[in-house]
CSV table of C-alpha atoms in Angstrom, one decimal:
chain,number,residue,atom,x,y,z
A,1,MET,CA,89.5,31.0,-30.0
A,2,GLY,CA,85.8,31.8,-29.6
A,3,LEU,CA,83.1,30.3,-27.5
A,4,ASP,CA,81.9,27.0,-28.7
A,5,PHE,CA,78.8,25.8,-26.9
A,6,SER,CA,78.5,22.7,-29.1
A,7,VAL,CA,80.5,20.8,-26.4
A,8,VAL,CA,77.9,21.3,-23.8
A,9,PRO,CA,75.1,18.9,-25.0
A,10,GLY,CA,77.5,16.0,-24.6
A,11,TYR,CA,77.7,16.7,-20.9
A,12,LEU,CA,74.1,17.5,-20.3
A,13,GLY,CA,73.7,14.3,-18.4
A,14,VAL,CA,76.5,15.2,-16.1
A,15,LEU,CA,75.1,18.7,-15.6
A,16,ALA,CA,71.6,17.4,-15.0
A,17,MET,CA,72.9,15.0,-12.4
A,18,GLY,CA,74.7,17.9,-10.8
A,19,ALA,CA,71.6,20.1,-10.8
A,20,GLY,CA,69.7,17.2,-9.3
A,21,TRP,CA,72.2,16.9,-6.4
A,22,THR,CA,72.1,20.7,-6.0
A,23,MET,CA,68.3,20.6,-5.6
A,24,ALA,CA,68.5,17.6,-3.2
A,25,ILE,CA,71.0,19.3,-1.0
A,26,THR,CA,69.1,22.6,-1.1
A,27,ILE,CA,65.8,20.9,-0.2
A,28,CYS,CA,67.4,18.9,2.6
A,29,ALA,CA,69.4,21.8,4.0
A,30,GLY,CA,66.3,24.1,3.5
A,31,VAL,CA,64.1,21.8,5.6
A,32,LEU,CA,66.7,21.5,8.3
A,33,SER,CA,67.2,25.2,8.3
A,34,PHE,CA,63.5,25.8,8.6
A,35,PHE,CA,62.8,23.5,11.5
A,36,GLY,CA,66.2,24.2,13.1
A,37,GLY,CA,65.4,27.9,12.8
A,38,ILE,CA,62.1,27.4,14.7
A,39,VAL,CA,63.8,25.3,17.4
A,40,PHE,CA,66.7,27.8,17.9
A,41,ALA,CA,64.2,30.7,18.0
A,42,VAL,CA,62.1,29.1,20.7
A,43,ILE,CA,65.1,28.2,22.7
A,44,ALA,CA,66.6,31.7,22.3
A,45,LEU,CA,63.3,33.2,23.5
A,46,TYR,CA,61.9,30.8,26.1
A,47,GLY,CA,64.7,28.2,26.9
A,48,HIS,CA,66.2,27.7,30.3
A,49,TRP,CA,69.6,29.5,30.4
A,50,SER,CA,71.5,26.2,30.5
A,51,VAL,CA,70.1,25.5,27.0
A,52,ARG,CA,69.8,29.1,25.8
A,53,LEU,CA,73.4,30.1,26.4
A,54,PRO,CA,75.1,27.3,24.5
A,55,VAL,CA,72.6,27.8,21.6
A,56,ARG,CA,73.4,31.6,21.6
A,57,ALA,CA,77.2,30.8,21.6
A,58,PHE,CA,76.6,28.3,18.8
A,59,ALA,CA,74.6,30.8,16.8
A,60,PHE,CA,77.2,33.5,17.3
A,61,LEU,CA,79.9,31.1,16.0
A,62,PHE,CA,77.9,30.1,12.9
A,63,MET,CA,77.2,33.8,12.1
A,64,GLY,CA,80.7,35.0,12.7
A,65,THR,CA,82.7,32.4,10.7
A,66,PRO,CA,82.8,31.6,7.0
A,67,LEU,CA,80.5,28.8,5.8
A,68,LEU,CA,83.4,27.3,3.9
A,69,LEU,CA,85.3,26.8,7.0
A,70,GLN,CA,82.3,25.4,8.8
A,71,LEU,CA,82.0,22.8,6.0
A,72,PHE,CA,85.7,21.9,6.3
A,73,LEU,CA,85.2,21.5,10.1
A,74,ILE,CA,82.2,19.3,9.8
A,75,TYR,CA,83.6,17.1,7.0
A,76,PHE,CA,87.3,16.9,7.7
A,77,GLY,CA,87.4,18.0,11.3
A,78,LEU,CA,84.9,15.6,12.8
A,79,ILE,CA,86.6,12.6,11.4
A,80,GLN,CA,89.4,13.2,13.9
A,81,ILE,CA,87.0,12.7,16.8
A,82,GLY,CA,85.5,9.6,15.1
A,83,ILE,CA,82.5,11.1,13.3
A,84,ASP,CA,82.9,10.2,9.7
A,85,LEU,CA,80.0,11.7,7.8
A,86,PRO,CA,79.3,11.2,4.1
A,87,ALA,CA,80.0,14.3,2.1
A,88,PHE,CA,76.4,14.9,1.3
A,89,VAL,CA,75.3,14.6,4.9
A,90,ALA,CA,78.1,16.9,6.0
A,91,GLY,CA,77.0,19.4,3.4
A,92,VAL,CA,73.4,19.3,4.5
A,93,ILE,CA,74.3,19.7,8.1
A,94,GLY,CA,76.7,22.6,7.4
A,95,LEU,CA,74.4,24.5,5.1
A,96,GLY,CA,71.3,23.6,7.2
A,97,LEU,CA,72.7,24.8,10.5
A,98,HIS,CA,74.3,27.9,9.0
A,99,PHE,CA,71.0,29.0,7.6
A,100,ALA,CA,69.0,27.8,10.6
A,101,VAL,CA,70.8,30.5,12.6
A,102,TYR,CA,69.8,33.2,10.1
A,103,ASN,CA,66.2,31.9,10.0
A,104,SER,CA,66.1,31.8,13.8
A,105,GLU,CA,66.8,35.6,13.9
A,106,LEU,CA,63.9,36.2,11.6
A,107,ILE,CA,61.6,33.9,13.5
A,108,GLN,CA,62.5,35.4,16.8
A,109,ALA,CA,61.6,38.9,15.7
A,110,SER,CA,58.4,37.5,14.1
A,111,ILE,CA,57.4,35.6,17.3
A,112,LEU,CA,57.8,38.8,19.3
A,113,ALA,CA,55.7,40.7,16.8
A,114,VAL,CA,52.7,38.4,17.4
A,115,ASP,CA,50.0,40.4,19.1
A,116,LYS,CA,49.6,40.0,22.9
A,117,GLY,CA,45.9,39.4,22.3
A,118,GLN,CA,46.7,36.2,20.6
A,119,TYR,CA,48.3,34.8,23.7
A,120,GLU,CA,45.4,36.0,25.8
A,121,GLY,CA,42.9,34.6,23.4
A,122,ALA,CA,44.5,31.2,23.6
A,123,ARG,CA,45.3,31.2,27.3
A,124,THR,CA,41.8,32.1,28.3
A,125,LEU,CA,40.5,29.1,26.4
A,126,GLY,CA,42.7,27.0,28.7
A,127,LEU,CA,45.6,26.3,26.4
A,128,SER,CA,49.0,26.0,28.2
A,129,ARG,CA,52.0,28.1,27.3
A,130,GLY,CA,53.5,25.4,25.1
A,131,GLN,CA,50.2,24.7,23.4
A,132,THR,CA,49.7,28.4,22.7
A,133,LEU,CA,53.2,28.6,21.2
A,134,ARG,CA,52.8,25.6,19.1
A,135,ARG,CA,49.3,26.1,17.8
A,136,VAL,CA,48.8,29.8,17.8
A,137,VAL,CA,52.0,31.9,18.0
A,138,ILE,CA,54.5,29.9,15.9
A,139,PRO,CA,52.2,29.2,13.0
A,140,GLN,CA,51.5,32.9,12.7
A,141,ALA,CA,55.1,33.9,13.2
A,142,VAL,CA,56.2,31.4,10.5
A,143,ARG,CA,53.6,32.8,8.0
A,144,ALA,CA,54.8,36.3,8.6
A,145,VAL,CA,58.4,35.3,8.0
A,146,ILE,CA,57.9,33.3,4.7
A,147,PRO,CA,58.9,36.2,2.4
A,148,PRO,CA,62.2,37.1,4.1
A,149,MET,CA,62.9,33.4,4.8
A,150,GLY,CA,62.4,32.9,1.0
A,151,ASN,CA,65.4,35.2,0.5
A,152,ASN,CA,67.5,33.0,2.8
A,153,MET,CA,66.4,29.9,0.8
A,154,ILE,CA,67.6,31.5,-2.4
A,155,ALA,CA,70.9,32.4,-0.8
A,156,LEU,CA,71.1,28.8,0.5
A,157,LEU,CA,70.6,27.5,-3.1
A,158,LYS,CA,73.5,29.6,-4.3
A,159,ASP,CA,75.8,28.8,-1.4
A,160,SER,CA,75.2,25.1,-1.9
A,161,ALA,CA,78.0,25.5,-4.6
A,162,LEU,CA,80.4,25.6,-1.6
A,163,VAL,CA,79.8,21.9,-0.9
A,164,SER,CA,81.7,21.1,-4.1
A,165,VAL,CA,84.9,21.6,-2.1
A,166,ILE,CA,84.1,18.6,0.1
A,167,GLY,CA,83.4,16.5,-2.9
A,168,VAL,CA,79.6,16.5,-3.3
A,169,MET,CA,78.9,16.0,-7.0
A,170,GLU,CA,76.6,19.0,-7.3
A,171,LEU,CA,76.2,21.4,-10.2
A,172,THR,CA,79.4,23.4,-9.7
A,173,LEU,CA,81.6,20.3,-9.3
A,174,ALA,CA,79.8,18.6,-12.2
A,175,ALA,CA,80.7,21.7,-14.4
A,176,GLN,CA,84.3,21.5,-13.2
A,177,GLN,CA,84.5,17.9,-14.1
A,178,ALA,CA,83.2,18.6,-17.6
A,179,ILE,CA,85.8,21.4,-17.8
A,180,SER,CA,88.6,19.1,-16.8
A,181,ARG,CA,87.8,16.9,-19.8
A,182,THR,CA,87.1,19.6,-22.4
A,183,TYR,CA,89.1,22.6,-21.2
A,184,ARG,CA,86.1,24.8,-21.9
A,185,PRO,CA,85.6,26.7,-18.6
A,186,PHE,CA,83.6,29.6,-19.9
A,187,GLU,CA,81.0,27.4,-21.6
A,188,PHE,CA,80.5,25.1,-18.7
A,189,TYR,CA,80.5,27.7,-16.0
A,190,LEU,CA,78.0,29.7,-18.0
A,191,ALA,CA,75.9,26.6,-18.5
A,192,ALA,CA,76.1,25.9,-14.7
A,193,ALA,CA,75.1,29.5,-14.0
A,194,PHE,CA,72.2,29.2,-16.3
A,195,CYS,CA,71.1,26.0,-14.4
A,196,TYR,CA,71.3,27.8,-11.1
A,197,TYR,CA,69.3,30.7,-12.5
A,198,VAL,CA,66.5,28.4,-13.8
A,199,VAL,CA,66.3,26.5,-10.5
A,200,ASN,CA,66.2,29.8,-8.7
A,201,LEU,CA,63.3,31.0,-10.9
A,202,ALA,CA,61.4,27.9,-10.0
A,203,LEU,CA,62.1,28.4,-6.3
A,204,GLU,CA,60.9,31.9,-6.5
A,205,ALA,CA,57.8,31.0,-8.3
A,206,GLY,CA,57.1,28.4,-5.6
A,207,LEU,CA,57.6,30.9,-2.9
A,208,ARG,CA,55.3,33.4,-4.5
A,209,HIS,CA,52.7,30.7,-4.8
A,210,LEU,CA,53.1,29.9,-1.1
A,211,GLU,CA,52.8,33.6,-0.2
A,212,ARG,CA,49.6,33.9,-2.1
A,213,ARG,CA,48.2,30.9,-0.5
A,214,ILE,CA,48.8,32.1,3.0
A,215,ALA,CA,47.7,35.7,2.3
A,216,ALA,CA,44.1,35.0,3.4
A,217,SER,CA,45.1,33.4,6.6
A,218,ARG,CA,47.1,36.3,8.1
P,1,MET,CA,29.4,31.7,51.6
P,2,SER,CA,25.8,31.3,50.4
P,3,ASP,CA,25.3,28.1,48.4
P,4,GLN,CA,24.1,30.2,45.4
P,5,ALA,CA,27.4,32.2,45.2
P,6,PHE,CA,28.9,31.3,41.9
P,7,VAL,CA,31.7,33.8,41.3
P,8,THR,CA,33.1,35.3,44.5
P,9,ILE,CA,35.7,38.0,44.8
P,10,LYS,CA,37.0,38.7,48.3
P,11,ASN,CA,39.1,41.7,49.4
P,12,ALA,CA,40.6,42.0,46.0
P,13,ALA,CA,43.5,44.4,45.7
P,14,LYS,CA,46.1,45.0,43.0
P,15,SER,CA,48.9,47.4,42.7
P,16,TYR,CA,51.7,48.1,40.2
P,17,GLY,CA,54.5,49.4,42.5
P,18,GLN,CA,53.0,52.4,44.2
P,19,LEU,CA,49.9,52.6,42.0
P,20,GLU,CA,46.9,50.9,43.5
P,21,VAL,CA,44.5,49.9,40.7
P,22,LEU,CA,42.1,47.8,42.8
P,23,LYS,CA,41.4,48.5,46.4
P,24,ASP,CA,39.6,45.9,48.6
P,25,ILE,CA,36.9,44.9,46.2
P,26,ASN,CA,34.2,42.4,47.2
P,27,LEU,CA,31.7,40.9,44.7
P,28,THR,CA,29.4,37.9,44.7
P,29,VAL,CA,27.7,36.9,41.5
P,30,GLN,CA,25.0,34.2,41.6
P,31,ARG,CA,24.4,31.5,39.1
P,32,GLY,CA,22.6,33.0,36.1
P,33,GLN,CA,23.1,36.5,37.2
P,34,ILE,CA,24.3,39.2,34.8
P,35,VAL,CA,26.4,41.9,36.3
P,36,ALA,CA,27.6,45.0,34.5
P,37,ILE,CA,30.7,46.9,35.6
P,38,ILE,CA,30.7,50.5,34.5
P,39,GLY,CA,33.0,53.4,35.2
P,40,PRO,CA,35.5,55.8,33.6
P,41,SER,CA,38.5,54.5,31.9
P,42,GLY,CA,41.3,53.7,34.3
P,43,SER,CA,38.8,52.9,37.0
P,44,GLY,CA,40.1,49.3,37.2
P,45,LYS,CA,37.0,47.6,35.8
P,46,SER,CA,38.9,45.7,33.1
P,47,THR,CA,41.7,44.8,35.6
P,48,LEU,CA,39.0,43.4,37.9
P,49,LEU,CA,37.5,41.3,35.1
P,50,ARG,CA,41.0,40.1,34.0
P,51,ALA,CA,41.7,39.1,37.6
P,52,ILE,CA,38.8,36.6,37.5
P,53,ASN,CA,40.6,34.3,35.1
P,54,GLU,CA,44.1,35.2,36.2
P,55,LEU,CA,45.1,37.2,33.1
P,56,ASP,CA,46.0,39.9,35.6
P,57,PRO,CA,46.5,38.2,38.9
P,58,LEU,CA,45.6,40.0,42.1
P,59,THR,CA,48.2,41.3,44.5
P,60,SER,CA,46.0,40.0,47.4
P,61,GLY,CA,42.5,38.7,47.9
P,62,GLU,CA,40.7,35.7,46.6
P,63,VAL,CA,38.7,34.7,43.5
P,64,TRP,CA,36.4,31.7,43.6
P,65,LEU,CA,34.3,30.0,41.0
P,66,GLU,CA,31.9,27.8,42.9
P,67,ASP,CA,34.0,25.9,45.4
P,68,VAL,CA,37.3,26.3,43.5
P,69,GLN,CA,39.7,29.1,44.3
P,70,ILE,CA,41.0,30.4,41.0
P,71,ASN,CA,44.0,32.3,42.3
P,72,ARG,CA,45.5,29.6,44.5
P,73,LYS,CA,49.0,30.1,45.5
P,74,LEU,CA,50.8,27.0,44.1
P,75,PRO,CA,54.3,26.1,43.0
P,76,HIS,CA,54.8,27.2,39.4
P,77,ARG,CA,54.0,23.9,37.6
P,78,GLN,CA,50.9,23.1,39.6
P,79,TYR,CA,49.8,26.7,39.3
P,80,GLU,CA,50.0,26.5,35.5
P,81,ALA,CA,48.0,23.2,35.4
P,82,HIS,CA,45.4,24.6,37.8
P,83,VAL,CA,44.9,27.8,35.9
P,84,ASN,CA,44.7,26.0,32.6
P,85,GLN,CA,42.0,23.8,34.1
P,86,VAL,CA,39.9,26.5,35.6
P,87,ARG,CA,40.1,28.8,32.6
P,88,GLN,CA,38.2,26.1,30.6
P,89,ASP,CA,35.2,27.0,32.7
P,90,ILE,CA,35.5,30.8,32.2
P,91,GLY,CA,34.8,32.1,28.7
P,92,MET,CA,36.2,35.5,27.8
P,93,VAL,CA,35.4,37.9,25.0
P,94,PHE,CA,37.8,40.7,24.3
P,95,GLN,CA,37.5,44.2,22.8
P,96,HIS,CA,39.7,43.2,19.9
P,97,PHE,CA,38.2,39.7,19.4
P,98,ASN,CA,41.6,38.0,19.4
P,99,LEU,CA,40.6,35.5,16.8
P,100,PHE,CA,43.4,33.4,15.4
P,101,PRO,CA,44.0,34.7,11.9
P,102,HIS,CA,45.8,31.6,10.6
P,103,LEU,CA,42.8,29.4,11.3
P,104,THR,CA,39.3,29.4,9.7
P,105,VAL,CA,36.3,30.1,11.8
P,106,ARG,CA,35.9,26.3,12.3
P,107,GLY,CA,39.5,26.1,13.3
P,108,ASN,CA,39.1,28.9,15.8
P,109,ILE,CA,36.2,27.2,17.5
P,110,THR,CA,37.4,23.6,17.4
P,111,LEU,CA,41.1,24.2,18.5
P,112,ALA,CA,40.6,24.3,22.3
P,113,PRO,CA,37.8,21.6,22.5
P,114,ARG,CA,39.9,19.3,20.4
P,115,MET,CA,43.1,19.9,22.3
P,116,LEU,CA,41.7,20.1,25.8
P,117,LYS,CA,38.6,18.0,25.8
P,118,GLY,CA,39.8,15.3,23.4
P,119,LEU,CA,36.9,15.7,21.0
P,120,THR,CA,37.2,13.9,17.7
P,121,GLU,CA,37.2,15.8,14.5
P,122,ALA,CA,33.5,14.9,13.9
P,123,GLU,CA,32.4,15.9,17.4
P,124,ALA,CA,34.3,19.1,17.2
P,125,ASN,CA,32.8,20.0,13.8
P,126,LYS,CA,29.3,19.3,15.1
P,127,LEU,CA,30.1,21.6,18.1
P,128,ALA,CA,31.4,24.3,15.8
P,129,GLU,CA,28.2,24.1,13.7
P,130,GLU,CA,26.0,24.3,16.7
P,131,GLN,CA,27.8,27.3,18.2
P,132,LEU,CA,27.9,29.1,14.9
P,133,ALA,CA,24.2,28.5,14.3
P,134,LYS,CA,23.6,30.1,17.7
P,135,VAL,CA,25.4,33.3,16.7
P,136,GLY,CA,23.8,33.2,13.3
P,137,LEU,CA,27.0,32.6,11.3
P,138,SER,CA,26.7,29.1,10.0
P,139,GLU,CA,27.6,30.1,6.4
P,140,LYS,CA,31.0,31.5,7.6
P,141,ILE,CA,32.4,28.3,9.0
P,142,ASP,CA,35.1,27.9,6.4
P,143,GLU,CA,36.1,31.6,6.1
P,144,TYR,CA,39.2,33.1,7.6
P,145,PRO,CA,38.7,35.9,10.2
P,146,SER,CA,40.2,38.5,7.8
P,147,ARG,CA,37.1,38.0,5.6
P,148,LEU,CA,34.6,38.9,8.4
P,149,SER,CA,33.3,42.2,9.6
P,150,GLY,CA,34.0,43.3,13.1
P,151,GLY,CA,30.6,42.3,14.4
P,152,GLN,CA,30.9,38.9,12.8
P,153,LYS,CA,34.4,38.5,14.3
P,154,GLN,CA,33.0,39.2,17.7
P,155,ARG,CA,30.2,36.7,17.2
P,156,VAL,CA,32.7,34.1,16.2
P,157,ALA,CA,34.8,35.0,19.3
P,158,ILE,CA,31.7,34.4,21.4
P,159,ALA,CA,31.0,31.1,19.7
P,160,ARG,CA,34.6,30.1,20.3
P,161,ALA,CA,34.3,30.8,24.0
P,162,LEU,CA,30.9,29.0,24.3
P,163,ALA,CA,32.3,25.9,22.6
P,164,MET,CA,34.2,25.3,25.8
P,165,LYS,CA,30.9,25.1,27.6
P,166,PRO,CA,32.0,27.7,30.2
P,167,LYS,CA,30.2,28.2,33.5
P,168,VAL,CA,30.6,32.0,33.3
P,169,MET,CA,31.3,34.4,30.5
P,170,LEU,CA,33.4,37.6,30.9
P,171,PHE,CA,33.0,40.4,28.4
P,172,ASP,CA,35.7,43.0,28.3
P,173,GLU,CA,34.2,45.9,26.3
P,174,ALA,CA,33.0,43.5,23.6
P,175,THR,CA,31.5,46.2,21.5
P,176,SER,CA,33.8,49.1,22.0
P,177,ALA,CA,35.9,48.5,18.9
P,178,LEU,CA,32.9,48.0,16.6
P,179,ASP,CA,31.4,50.5,14.2
P,180,PRO,CA,28.1,51.7,15.6
P,181,GLU,CA,26.0,49.9,13.1
P,182,LEU,CA,27.6,46.6,14.1
P,183,VAL,CA,27.1,46.9,17.8
P,184,GLU,CA,23.5,45.6,17.8
P,185,GLU,CA,24.2,42.2,16.3
P,186,VAL,CA,26.7,41.5,19.1
P,187,ASN,CA,24.3,42.8,21.7
P,188,LEU,CA,21.6,40.6,20.3
P,189,VAL,CA,23.8,37.5,20.9
P,190,MET,CA,24.5,38.6,24.4
P,191,ARG,CA,20.8,39.1,25.1
P,192,GLN,CA,20.2,35.7,23.8
P,193,LEU,CA,22.8,34.3,26.3
P,194,ALA,CA,21.0,36.3,29.0
P,195,GLU,CA,17.7,34.6,28.2
P,196,GLU,CA,19.5,31.2,28.5
P,197,HIS,CA,20.6,32.3,32.0
P,198,MET,CA,24.3,32.2,31.3
P,199,THR,CA,26.2,33.8,34.2
P,200,MET,CA,27.9,36.9,32.7
P,201,ILE,CA,30.1,39.7,34.0
P,202,ILE,CA,30.2,42.5,31.5
P,203,VAL,CA,32.5,45.5,31.4
P,204,THR,CA,30.8,48.0,29.2
P,205,HIS,CA,30.4,51.6,28.2
P,206,GLU,CA,26.9,51.0,26.9
P,207,MET,CA,24.6,52.2,29.5
P,208,ASP,CA,21.4,51.3,27.6
P,209,PHE,CA,22.5,47.8,27.1
P,210,ALA,CA,23.6,47.4,30.7
P,211,ALA,CA,20.2,48.9,31.9
P,212,SER,CA,18.2,46.5,29.8
P,213,VAL,CA,20.1,43.3,30.2
P,214,CYS,CA,21.8,43.3,33.6
P,215,ASP,CA,20.5,42.2,37.0
P,216,ARG,CA,23.1,44.3,38.8
P,217,VAL,CA,25.3,47.2,38.0
P,218,LEU,CA,28.6,48.1,39.7
P,219,PHE,CA,30.0,51.6,39.3
P,220,MET,CA,33.8,51.7,39.8
P,221,ASP,CA,36.1,54.6,40.1
P,222,LYS,CA,39.7,54.8,41.0
P,223,GLY,CA,40.0,51.2,41.9
P,224,VAL,CA,37.0,50.9,44.2
P,225,VAL,CA,33.3,49.9,43.8
P,226,VAL,CA,31.6,53.3,44.5
P,227,GLU,CA,28.1,52.0,44.2
P,228,GLU,CA,26.2,48.9,43.2
P,229,GLY,CA,22.6,47.9,42.8
P,230,PRO,CA,19.9,47.0,40.3
P,231,PRO,CA,20.1,49.0,37.1
P,232,SER,CA,16.8,50.9,37.9
P,233,VAL,CA,18.5,52.4,41.0
P,234,ILE,CA,22.0,53.0,39.6
P,235,PHE,CA,20.8,54.6,36.4
P,236,GLN,CA,17.7,56.4,37.6
P,237,ASN,CA,18.5,57.2,41.2
P,238,PRO,CA,22.2,56.9,42.0
P,239,ALA,CA,23.1,57.7,45.6
P,240,ASN,CA,26.7,58.8,45.0
P,241,GLU,CA,27.8,62.0,43.5
P,242,ARG,CA,30.6,60.4,41.4
P,243,THR,CA,28.1,58.0,39.9
P,244,ARG,CA,25.8,60.9,39.1
P,245,ASN,CA,28.6,62.8,37.4
P,246,PHE,CA,29.7,59.9,35.4
P,247,LEU,CA,26.2,59.0,34.2
P,248,ARG,CA,25.4,62.6,33.3
P,249,LYS,CA,28.3,62.6,30.9
P,250,HIS,CA,27.4,59.2,29.5
P,251,LEU,CA,23.7,59.3,29.3
P,252,SER,CA,23.5,62.8,27.7
P,253,ARG,CA,25.5,61.5,24.7
């Protein structure tokens, strides 16, 4: 039997809903990973050891274990200690923290690369250390890190498929549901792949636009 | 201390391990005075300048601005608050400008006044416009620093420092990184400040500028002030052999 894509249109609504959830989870986890990355980076570089060491250990754990396992731990594991998160929230937290750790590594390197003269320029005006970091150093570090962080965001979008295993009705799970009704895995997985590809193209275009916009201010 | 003393440096010394970069330096600058510090590289002149606003704290000695000791020994938190406060009164201009590239010219000038002096946006904008007009760059207010020439960047850096209404301005080789044809526009702004009787301490390699603008010249070498006096004496009739040697090399260029 050959491919028959004529079954796909009937499930476009399901797929579109799935793509919507995929985008929602990517955006939420992306925002969390961005701000989380900045917070982790600042703690790793400037935090008191009593905060820095736990954050280091946490980062090491998140980098050294599979994301899938982390999602299981957050969704199924935490229930045992009384924290019952909705699947969507668990997915956002898992993906967001996982990528925050990777973003943090980029931001740390970028903060250290900001010219010493920038600190001196700000401090001689009377800005405190914290004010200098917030208003002068971190904005520059973040601008420099947008292109590599964009790569992380694209990886995040693709890895969002993993949250299907904890039951978030995103694109991959939506495709699976269509398959379980039609027994047409090839068509629906291809359709889902095509959707991921289109969303990724849009994300990349957005990132390029952002890079162009900040080019003058670097 | 005479009641006219404005910036006072007493027995200033600084060392990195065994290396002494400043040895027992004393300096009094009066209100409205313009003092140039000259000397070969490595003589400690930039270090001395940077000690005045605690960028490079002294190992021993005292720095005063009017009746406030800048380098007070305080517990960490109080020290930070104290230094942040006194630095608002001390403008500094660097060799490499140190403008904030992520902010427009307006943003560069208004950042500190807004954060530290609580100016409203309108007040800060007016201030930025005034300061830019002073350095002749009104039309660049919404440009990013990357769009400016070196001379323009330095003039913006001066405007940024002036926006804090400092009591004294420190210039650390403000024209050394500029193309020769851009030096004059920055010198012009500094001359203008001199006419307004801004108190200035200027580390420079430009002897002509120092001779024409400054009230006093200090010649430093190997961490000590070798000789000081009015420019007419230092440049035309220096007493010290080291000063003569240094000037011979620099003035014959």
